[in-house]
PDB file of C-alpha atoms and ligand atoms in Angstrom:
ATOM      1  CA  MET A   1      98.087 106.139-108.555  1.00 68.00           C
ATOM      2  CA  ASN A   2      97.968 102.886-106.548  1.00 79.00           C
ATOM      3  CA  GLU A   3      99.670  99.891-108.094  1.00 90.00           C
ATOM      4  CA  ARG A   4      97.459  98.571-110.891  1.00 96.00           C
ATOM      5  CA  PHE A   5      96.854  94.943-111.738  1.00 97.00           C
ATOM      6  CA  VAL A   6      96.261  93.233-115.017  1.00 98.00           C
ATOM      7  CA  VAL A   7      95.629  89.517-114.592  1.00 98.00           C
ATOM      8  CA  GLY A   8      95.168  87.087-117.489  1.00 98.00           C
ATOM      9  CA  ASN A   9      93.222  83.879-116.845  1.00 98.00           C
ATOM     10  CA  TRP A  10      93.926  81.487-119.694  1.00 98.00           C
ATOM     11  CA  LYS A  11      91.492  78.850-118.370  1.00 98.00           C
ATOM     12  CA  LEU A  12      91.741  75.515-120.216  1.00 98.00           C
ATOM     13  CA  ASN A  13      93.834  76.921-123.080  1.00 98.00           C
ATOM     14  CA  LYS A  14      97.478  76.848-124.212  1.00 98.00           C
ATOM     15  CA  THR A  15      99.930  74.011-124.551  1.00 98.00           C
ATOM     16  CA  CYS A  16     103.429  74.504-123.126  1.00 98.00           C
ATOM     17  CA  GLN A  17     104.663  75.654-126.521  1.00 98.00           C
ATOM     18  CA  GLU A  18     101.765  78.063-126.990  1.00 98.00           C
ATOM     19  CA  ALA A  19     102.390  79.449-123.509  1.00 98.00           C
ATOM     20  CA  ARG A  20     106.086  79.976-124.283  1.00 98.00           C
ATOM     21  CA  ASP A  21     105.229  81.766-127.541  1.00 98.00           C
ATOM     22  CA  LEU A  22     102.651  84.074-125.949  1.00 98.00           C
ATOM     23  CA  LEU A  23     104.876  84.915-122.987  1.00 98.00           C
ATOM     24  CA  ALA A  24     107.841  85.638-125.239  1.00 97.00           C
ATOM     25  CA  GLN A  25     105.672  88.225-126.979  1.00 96.00           C
ATOM     26  CA  LEU A  26     104.439  89.704-123.686  1.00 97.00           C
ATOM     27  CA  LYS A  27     107.993  89.919-122.352  1.00 95.00           C
ATOM     28  CA  SER A  28     109.020  92.162-125.193  1.00 93.00           C
ATOM     29  CA  ALA A  29     106.166  94.646-124.545  1.00 94.00           C
ATOM     30  CA  ARG A  30     107.463  97.728-122.763  1.00 93.00           C
ATOM     31  CA  VAL A  31     104.295  98.287-120.714  1.00 94.00           C
ATOM     32  CA  PHE A  32     105.068  95.323-118.448  1.00 92.00           C
ATOM     33  CA  ALA A  33     108.310  96.968-117.285  1.00 90.00           C
ATOM     34  CA  ASP A  34     106.278  99.860-115.803  1.00 92.00           C
ATOM     35  CA  VAL A  35     106.738  99.651-112.022  1.00 92.00           C
ATOM     36  CA  ARG A  36     103.175 100.906-111.459  1.00 94.00           C
ATOM     37  CA  LEU A  37     101.798  97.784-113.143  1.00 96.00           C
ATOM     38  CA  ARG A  38     101.591  94.303-111.652  1.00 97.00           C
ATOM     39  CA  CYS A  39     101.049  91.802-114.467  1.00 97.00           C
ATOM     40  CA  VAL A  40     100.017  88.262-113.567  1.00 98.00           C
ATOM     41  CA  VAL A  41      99.123  85.422-115.928  1.00 98.00           C
ATOM     42  CA  ALA A  42      97.391  82.152-115.085  1.00 98.00           C
ATOM     43  CA  PRO A  43      98.289  79.345-117.512  1.00 98.00           C
ATOM     44  CA  PRO A  44      96.924  75.834-117.041  1.00 98.00           C
ATOM     45  CA  ALA A  45      98.905  73.905-114.392  1.00 98.00           C
ATOM     46  CA  THR A  46     100.716  71.855-117.037  1.00 98.00           C
ATOM     47  CA  ALA A  47     102.282  75.012-118.520  1.00 98.00           C
ATOM     48  CA  LEU A  48     103.353  76.703-115.257  1.00 98.00           C
ATOM     49  CA  PHE A  49     106.891  75.361-115.208  1.00 98.00           C
ATOM     50  CA  ALA A  50     107.564  76.082-118.886  1.00 98.00           C
ATOM     51  CA  SER A  51     106.104  79.569-118.368  1.00 98.00           C
ATOM     52  CA  ALA A  52     108.331  80.207-115.339  1.00 98.00           C
ATOM     53  CA  GLN A  53     111.397  79.390-117.405  1.00 98.00           C
ATOM     54  CA  VAL A  54     110.438  81.955-120.050  1.00 97.00           C
ATOM     55  CA  LEU A  55     109.677  84.582-117.377  1.00 97.00           C
ATOM     56  CA  GLN A  56     112.889  84.182-115.362  1.00 94.00           C
ATOM     57  CA  ASP A  57     114.110  87.712-116.069  1.00 91.00           C
ATOM     58  CA  SER A  58     110.674  89.339-116.367  1.00 95.00           C
ATOM     59  CA  PRO A  59     108.446  91.206-113.852  1.00 95.00           C
ATOM     60  CA  ILE A  60     105.421  89.247-115.182  1.00 97.00           C
ATOM     61  CA  MET A  61     104.292  86.858-112.432  1.00 98.00           C
ATOM     62  CA  LEU A  62     102.515  83.521-112.580  1.00 98.00           C
ATOM     63  CA  CYS A  63      99.232  82.436-111.066  1.00 98.00           C
ATOM     64  CA  ALA A  64      97.730  78.969-110.673  1.00 98.00           C
ATOM     65  CA  GLN A  65      94.064  78.638-111.625  1.00 98.00           C
ATOM     66  CA  ASN A  66      93.183  76.353-108.729  1.00 98.00           C
ATOM     67  CA  ILE A  67      94.658  74.349-105.867  1.00 98.00           C
ATOM     68  CA  ASN A  68      93.376  71.643-103.585  1.00 98.00           C
ATOM     69  CA  ALA A  69      93.038  72.666 -99.936  1.00 97.00           C
ATOM     70  CA  THR A  70      95.305  69.756 -98.962  1.00 98.00           C
ATOM     71  CA  ASP A  71      99.055  69.792 -99.562  1.00 97.00           C
ATOM     72  CA  ALA A  72      99.505  66.132-100.539  1.00 96.00           C
ATOM     73  CA  GLY A  73      97.769  62.780-100.394  1.00 97.00           C
ATOM     74  CA  ALA A  74      95.301  60.516-102.161  1.00 98.00           C
ATOM     75  CA  PHE A  75      93.525  63.134-104.310  1.00 97.00           C
ATOM     76  CA  THR A  76      93.771  61.834-107.859  1.00 97.00           C
ATOM     77  CA  GLY A  77      93.931  64.555-110.457  1.00 96.00           C
ATOM     78  CA  GLU A  78      94.460  67.479-108.073  1.00 97.00           C
ATOM     79  CA  VAL A  79      97.339  69.935-107.666  1.00 98.00           C
ATOM     80  CA  SER A  80      98.338  71.627-104.422  1.00 98.00           C
ATOM     81  CA  GLY A  81      99.780  74.933-103.248  1.00 98.00           C
ATOM     82  CA  PRO A  82     103.307  73.599-102.697  1.00 98.00           C
ATOM     83  CA  LEU A  83     103.288  71.949-106.147  1.00 98.00           C
ATOM     84  CA  VAL A  84     102.252  75.052-108.086  1.00 98.00           C
ATOM     85  CA  TYR A  85     104.567  77.235-106.004  1.00 98.00           C
ATOM     86  CA  GLU A  86     107.477  75.000-106.884  1.00 98.00           C
ATOM     87  CA  ALA A  87     106.434  75.152-110.545  1.00 98.00           C
ATOM     88  CA  GLY A  88     106.716  78.959-110.434  1.00 98.00           C
ATOM     89  CA  ALA A  89     103.354  80.382-109.326  1.00 98.00           C
ATOM     90  CA  HIS A  90     103.152  83.255-106.831  1.00 98.00           C
ATOM     91  CA  PHE A  91      99.390  83.785-107.022  1.00 98.00           C
ATOM     92  CA  VAL A  92      96.368  81.475-107.232  1.00 98.00           C
ATOM     93  CA  LEU A  93      92.779  82.112-108.319  1.00 98.00           C
ATOM     94  CA  VAL A  94      90.351  80.962-105.637  1.00 98.00           C
ATOM     95  CA  GLY A  95      86.577  80.739-105.986  1.00 97.00           C
ATOM     96  CA  HIS A  96      86.334  81.573-109.677  1.00 97.00           C
ATOM     97  CA  SER A  97      82.682  81.332-110.715  1.00 96.00           C
ATOM     98  CA  GLU A  98      83.475  78.425-113.053  1.00 97.00           C
ATOM     99  CA  ARG A  99      84.909  76.516-110.080  1.00 97.00           C
ATOM    100  CA  ARG A 100      81.868  77.417-107.999  1.00 96.00           C
ATOM    101  CA  SER A 101      79.283  76.477-110.625  1.00 94.00           C
ATOM    102  CA  LEU A 102      80.957  73.621-112.546  1.00 96.00           C
ATOM    103  CA  PHE A 103      82.925  72.002-109.719  1.00 96.00           C
ATOM    104  CA  ALA A 104      80.575  72.685-106.803  1.00 95.00           C
ATOM    105  CA  GLU A 105      83.007  74.769-104.755  1.00 96.00           C
ATOM    106  CA  ASP A 106      81.186  76.442-101.894  1.00 95.00           C
ATOM    107  CA  ASP A 107      82.258  79.237 -99.587  1.00 94.00           C
ATOM    108  CA  ALA A 108      83.653  76.773 -97.038  1.00 95.00           C
ATOM    109  CA  ALA A 109      85.896  75.172 -99.677  1.00 96.00           C
ATOM    110  CA  VAL A 110      86.967  78.609-100.827  1.00 96.00           C
ATOM    111  CA  ALA A 111      87.992  79.581 -97.271  1.00 95.00           C
ATOM    112  CA  GLN A 112      90.046  76.389 -96.943  1.00 96.00           C
ATOM    113  CA  LYS A 113      91.790  77.086-100.232  1.00 97.00           C
ATOM    114  CA  LEU A 114      92.665  80.617 -99.160  1.00 96.00           C
ATOM    115  CA  ALA A 115      94.359  79.224 -96.059  1.00 95.00           C
ATOM    116  CA  ALA A 116      96.168  76.586 -98.139  1.00 96.00           C
ATOM    117  CA  ALA A 117      97.364  79.261-100.543  1.00 97.00           C
ATOM    118  CA  ALA A 118      98.804  81.384 -97.752  1.00 95.00           C
ATOM    119  CA  LYS A 119     100.508  78.368 -96.209  1.00 96.00           C
ATOM    120  CA  ALA A 120     102.196  77.649 -99.550  1.00 97.00           C
ATOM    121  CA  GLY A 121     103.382  81.254 -99.962  1.00 97.00           C
ATOM    122  CA  LEU A 122     100.843  82.076-102.692  1.00 97.00           C
ATOM    123  CA  THR A 123      98.777  85.271-102.816  1.00 97.00           C
ATOM    124  CA  PRO A 124      95.145  84.276-103.401  1.00 97.00           C
ATOM    125  CA  ILE A 125      92.993  86.208-105.850  1.00 98.00           C
ATOM    126  CA  LEU A 126      89.543  85.648-104.362  1.00 97.00           C
ATOM    127  CA  CYS A 127      86.836  85.805-107.057  1.00 98.00           C
ATOM    128  CA  ILE A 128      83.277  86.749-106.136  1.00 97.00           C
ATOM    129  CA  GLY A 129      80.208  87.872-108.036  1.00 97.00           C
ATOM    130  CA  GLU A 130      76.469  87.531-108.404  1.00 96.00           C
ATOM    131  CA  THR A 131      74.535  85.428-110.926  1.00 95.00           C
ATOM    132  CA  THR A 132      71.959  86.842-113.347  1.00 94.00           C
ATOM    133  CA  GLU A 133      69.187  85.693-111.066  1.00 95.00           C
ATOM    134  CA  GLN A 134      70.707  87.250-107.964  1.00 96.00           C
ATOM    135  CA  ARG A 135      71.145  90.463-109.882  1.00 95.00           C
ATOM    136  CA  ARG A 136      67.538  90.390-111.037  1.00 95.00           C
ATOM    137  CA  ASN A 137      66.412  89.826-107.448  1.00 96.00           C
ATOM    138  CA  ASN A 138      68.419  92.804-106.221  1.00 95.00           C
ATOM    139  CA  GLN A 139      70.804  90.540-104.317  1.00 96.00           C
ATOM    140  CA  THR A 140      74.097  91.767-105.748  1.00 96.00           C
ATOM    141  CA  ARG A 141      75.197  93.534-102.597  1.00 95.00           C
ATOM    142  CA  SER A 142      74.225  90.755-100.187  1.00 95.00           C
ATOM    143  CA  THR A 143      75.760  88.076-102.437  1.00 96.00           C
ATOM    144  CA  VAL A 144      79.183  89.673-102.763  1.00 96.00           C
ATOM    145  CA  GLN A 145      79.240  90.602 -99.071  1.00 95.00           C
ATOM    146  CA  GLN A 146      78.437  87.035 -98.093  1.00 95.00           C
ATOM    147  CA  GLN A 147      81.075  85.577-100.445  1.00 96.00           C
ATOM    148  CA  LEU A 148      83.685  88.054 -99.266  1.00 95.00           C
ATOM    149  CA  ARG A 149      82.978  87.531 -95.571  1.00 93.00           C
ATOM    150  CA  ALA A 150      82.832  83.754 -95.900  1.00 92.00           C
ATOM    151  CA  GLY A 151      86.080  83.686 -97.836  1.00 88.00           C
ATOM    152  CA  ALA A 152      88.149  86.405 -96.275  1.00 89.00           C
ATOM    153  CA  ALA A 153      87.091  86.845 -92.638  1.00 88.00           C
ATOM    154  CA  ALA A 154      89.230  84.077 -91.173  1.00 87.00           C
ATOM    155  CA  TYR A 155      92.046  84.838 -93.590  1.00 90.00           C
ATOM    156  CA  LEU A 156      92.225  88.486 -92.596  1.00 87.00           C
ATOM    157  CA  ALA A 157      91.656  87.854 -88.888  1.00 84.00           C
ATOM    158  CA  ALA A 158      94.579  85.422 -88.817  1.00 84.00           C
ATOM    159  CA  HIS A 159      96.849  87.793 -90.809  1.00 79.00           C
ATOM    160  CA  MET A 160      97.525  84.954 -93.194  1.00 81.00           C
ATOM    161  CA  GLY A 161      99.088  87.130 -95.882  1.00 88.00           C
ATOM    162  CA  PRO A 162      98.339  89.433 -98.778  1.00 92.00           C
ATOM    163  CA  LEU A 163      95.021  89.114-100.576  1.00 94.00           C
ATOM    164  CA  VAL A 164      93.571  90.334-103.872  1.00 96.00           C
ATOM    165  CA  VAL A 165      89.811  90.350-104.526  1.00 96.00           C
ATOM    166  CA  ALA A 166      88.237  90.241-107.992  1.00 97.00           C
ATOM    167  CA  TYR A 167      84.595  91.221-108.452  1.00 97.00           C
ATOM    168  CA  GLU A 168      83.343  89.277-111.456  1.00 97.00           C
ATOM    169  CA  PRO A 169      79.585  89.355-112.096  1.00 96.00           C
ATOM    170  CA  VAL A 170      78.837  85.834-113.325  1.00 95.00           C
ATOM    171  CA  TRP A 171      76.556  87.181-116.077  1.00 93.00           C
ATOM    172  CA  ALA A 172      79.471  89.202-117.477  1.00 94.00           C
ATOM    173  CA  ILE A 173      81.982  86.348-117.769  1.00 94.00           C
ATOM    174  CA  GLY A 174      82.582  85.322-121.363  1.00 92.00           C
ATOM    175  CA  THR A 175      79.356  86.957-122.525  1.00 94.00           C
ATOM    176  CA  GLY A 176      80.510  90.286-123.946  1.00 92.00           C
ATOM    177  CA  ALA A 177      78.234  92.049-121.447  1.00 90.00           C
ATOM    178  CA  THR A 178      80.023  94.075-118.775  1.00 91.00           C
ATOM    179  CA  ALA A 179      78.884  95.852-115.663  1.00 90.00           C
ATOM    180  CA  ALA A 180      78.593  99.596-116.202  1.00 93.00           C
ATOM    181  CA  PRO A 181      81.790 101.033-114.662  1.00 94.00           C
ATOM    182  CA  ALA A 182      79.743 103.099-112.179  1.00 93.00           C
ATOM    183  CA  ASP A 183      77.833  99.966-111.090  1.00 92.00           C
ATOM    184  CA  ALA A 184      81.108  98.065-110.658  1.00 94.00           C
ATOM    185  CA  GLN A 185      82.408 100.989-108.624  1.00 94.00           C
ATOM    186  CA  ALA A 186      79.315 100.879-106.395  1.00 94.00           C
ATOM    187  CA  VAL A 187      79.900  97.178-105.726  1.00 94.00           C
ATOM    188  CA  HIS A 188      83.582  97.869-105.031  1.00 95.00           C
ATOM    189  CA  GLU A 189      82.543 100.437-102.430  1.00 93.00           C
ATOM    190  CA  VAL A 190      80.521  97.733-100.687  1.00 93.00           C
ATOM    191  CA  LEU A 191      83.564  95.444-100.830  1.00 94.00           C
ATOM    192  CA  GLN A 192      85.804  98.147 -99.439  1.00 91.00           C
ATOM    193  CA  GLU A 193      83.410  98.770 -96.529  1.00 91.00           C
ATOM    194  CA  THR A 194      83.121  95.046 -95.862  1.00 92.00           C
ATOM    195  CA  LEU A 195      86.908  94.635 -95.875  1.00 91.00           C
ATOM    196  CA  THR A 196      87.384  97.602 -93.601  1.00 89.00           C
ATOM    197  CA  ALA A 197      84.935  96.063 -91.141  1.00 88.00           C
ATOM    198  CA  LEU A 198      86.703  92.686 -91.374  1.00 85.00           C
ATOM    199  CA  GLY A 199      90.303  93.700 -91.581  1.00 74.00           C
ATOM    200  CA  PRO A 200      92.584  93.999 -88.609  1.00 68.00           C
ATOM    201  CA  GLN A 201      93.847  97.495 -87.828  1.00 62.00           C
ATOM    202  CA  GLY A 202      96.686  98.475 -90.087  1.00 57.00           C
ATOM    203  CA  ALA A 203      96.079  95.674 -92.578  1.00 61.00           C
ATOM    204  CA  PRO A 204      97.507  96.523 -95.994  1.00 65.00           C
ATOM    205  CA  ARG A 205      94.953  97.656 -98.515  1.00 81.00           C
ATOM    206  CA  VAL A 206      93.429  94.785-100.506  1.00 92.00           C
ATOM    207  CA  PRO A 207      93.570  95.481-104.257  1.00 94.00           C
ATOM    208  CA  LEU A 208      90.101  95.182-105.811  1.00 95.00           C
ATOM    209  CA  LEU A 209      89.875  94.075-109.455  1.00 97.00           C
ATOM    210  CA  TYR A 210      86.969  93.978-111.900  1.00 97.00           C
ATOM    211  CA  GLY A 211      86.487  91.029-114.265  1.00 97.00           C
ATOM    212  CA  GLY A 212      83.939  89.985-116.879  1.00 96.00           C
ATOM    213  CA  SER A 213      84.331  90.625-120.615  1.00 95.00           C
ATOM    214  CA  VAL A 214      87.163  93.118-120.142  1.00 97.00           C
ATOM    215  CA  THR A 215      88.681  94.262-123.448  1.00 97.00           C
ATOM    216  CA  ALA A 216      91.123  96.918-124.617  1.00 97.00           C
ATOM    217  CA  ALA A 217      88.110  99.076-125.440  1.00 97.00           C
ATOM    218  CA  ASN A 218      86.579  99.082-121.942  1.00 97.00           C
ATOM    219  CA  ALA A 219      89.519  98.462-119.538  1.00 97.00           C
ATOM    220  CA  ALA A 220      90.335 102.152-119.026  1.00 97.00           C
ATOM    221  CA  SER A 221      86.758 102.950-118.008  1.00 97.00           C
ATOM    222  CA  PHE A 222      86.998 100.484-115.092  1.00 96.00           C
ATOM    223  CA  VAL A 223      90.336 101.612-113.685  1.00 96.00           C
ATOM    224  CA  ALA A 224      89.185 105.228-113.969  1.00 95.00           C
ATOM    225  CA  GLN A 225      86.830 104.429-111.064  1.00 94.00           C
ATOM    226  CA  ASN A 226      88.084 105.219-107.558  1.00 89.00           C
ATOM    227  CA  ASN A 227      88.031 101.764-106.039  1.00 91.00           C
ATOM    228  CA  ILE A 228      89.019  99.649-109.049  1.00 95.00           C
ATOM    229  CA  ASP A 229      92.703  98.751-108.983  1.00 96.00           C
ATOM    230  CA  GLY A 230      92.874  96.601-112.081  1.00 97.00           C
ATOM    231  CA  VAL A 231      91.247  93.954-114.226  1.00 98.00           C
ATOM    232  CA  LEU A 232      90.972  90.177-114.434  1.00 98.00           C
ATOM    233  CA  VAL A 233      90.806  89.161-118.080  1.00 98.00           C
ATOM    234  CA  GLY A 234      89.748  85.837-119.606  1.00 98.00           C
ATOM    235  CA  GLY A 235      89.209  85.619-123.360  1.00 97.00           C
ATOM    236  CA  ALA A 236      91.098  88.801-124.218  1.00 98.00           C
ATOM    237  CA  SER A 237      94.222  87.557-122.406  1.00 98.00           C
ATOM    238  CA  LEU A 238      94.765  84.784-124.939  1.00 98.00           C
ATOM    239  CA  SER A 239      96.436  86.961-127.562  1.00 98.00           C
ATOM    240  CA  ALA A 240      99.460  89.181-126.990  1.00 98.00           C
ATOM    241  CA  GLU A 241      97.935  91.974-129.015  1.00 97.00           C
ATOM    242  CA  SER A 242      94.785  92.343-126.930  1.00 98.00           C
ATOM    243  CA  PHE A 243      96.450  91.669-123.560  1.00 98.00           C
ATOM    244  CA  VAL A 244      99.169  94.270-124.212  1.00 97.00           C
ATOM    245  CA  ALA A 245      96.504  96.764-125.324  1.00 97.00           C
ATOM    246  CA  ILE A 246      94.577  96.128-122.087  1.00 98.00           C
ATOM    247  CA  ALA A 247      97.749  96.644-120.027  1.00 97.00           C
ATOM    248  CA  GLN A 248      98.393  99.917-121.846  1.00 96.00           C
ATOM    249  CA  ALA A 249      94.837 101.059-121.163  1.00 97.00           C
ATOM    250  CA  VAL A 250      95.161 100.119-117.476  1.00 96.00           C
ATOM    251  CA  CYS A 251      98.529 101.833-117.101  1.00 93.00           C
ATOM    252  CA  PRO A 252      98.880 104.595-119.694  1.00 90.00           C
ATOM    253  CA  PRO A 253     102.350 106.180-120.049  1.00 83.00           C
TER     254      PRO A 253
HETATM  255  P1  LIG B   1      86.180  86.880-119.666  1.00 51.16           P
HETATM  256  O1  LIG B   1      86.555  85.969-118.401  1.00 51.16           O
HETATM  257  O2  LIG B   1      87.144  88.056-119.663  1.00 51.16           O
HETATM  258  O3  LIG B   1      86.393  85.985-120.840  1.00 51.16           O
HETATM  259  O4  LIG B   1      84.785  87.329-119.489  1.00 51.16           O
HETATM  260  C1  LIG B   1      86.878  86.551-117.167  1.00 51.16           C
HETATM  261  C2  LIG B   1      87.143  85.486-116.154  1.00 51.16           C
HETATM  262  O5  LIG B   1      86.554  84.403-116.231  1.00 51.16           O
HETATM  263  O6  LIG B   1      87.954  85.694-115.224  1.00 51.16           O
END
C-alpha cells in the first residue's frame, strides 16, 4: 500500500481554543500513529500557531488554506508562505474551488502560488475539478487536464519540490453528492497520464487525493480505487469523531 493521505480542510471555522480542543482529541486517536497514514489538517491562519503547539509531539501535520504569491509587502489582509511556515504549516492548499470561484483565482495565480509555496518550504496541495456545467458538457477531462497542466507544468519542470494533487469536483463540495468511485478513478487515470507526460524522468510519484462530500461511510470506497491515495475532507473534518472514522476507513488496521 502506498502512503495514504487524510487531509482536513476546516475552512472558515474554529477559534484557537476550538482548534486546540479538536487537535487534542485527534492526537489521542491511535490511527494517526500508523506510519502508512499521512494526516494533515488545515485550520484558519489565525489558529496555525496554537495548533502547532498542540501538535509538537504528534505526526499530524499542518496545512495553510491559502498564501499570497508574494513573500512580503503592501498586501493588506494577506498571509504569505514564510509567515505560515513559521507559524507551523508544512503544506498549503492552492487553487481550492472556493478560492477560484469566490476570490477570482485563475490558473496563472495558482501557478504563482505553487512556486511561492515551494520557495517557502511548503508542499502545495493543488486542488482541481470541474463545475456542474463543465460536467454536463462532457468537459471533465479537458478541464482537469487544463488546470493540472497550467498549475503543475512549470512546477514539475523546475523540480520545485514535492506536490500533492486533489481532484475535487466542484458539484460535490459541501453538497452531499460525491463522484462515483469508479468515475473518480477514471479522472485520476487522466491525471496520472497528464503528470507522467509533464513530469521529469524519475520524479517522485505525486499523491492523488479525492475530495467532495467525503464521509466515514464513503471514504473506503475511494481509496479502494487504484489511483486514489487519500481524501481531502471539508465538513466531516470538523469533528474528531467523524475525522477519526474517516482516517480508520482510509487506513484500516
Ligand atoms: P466537503 O469539502 O468535504 O465539505 O465537501 C471538501 C473541500 O472543500 O475540500
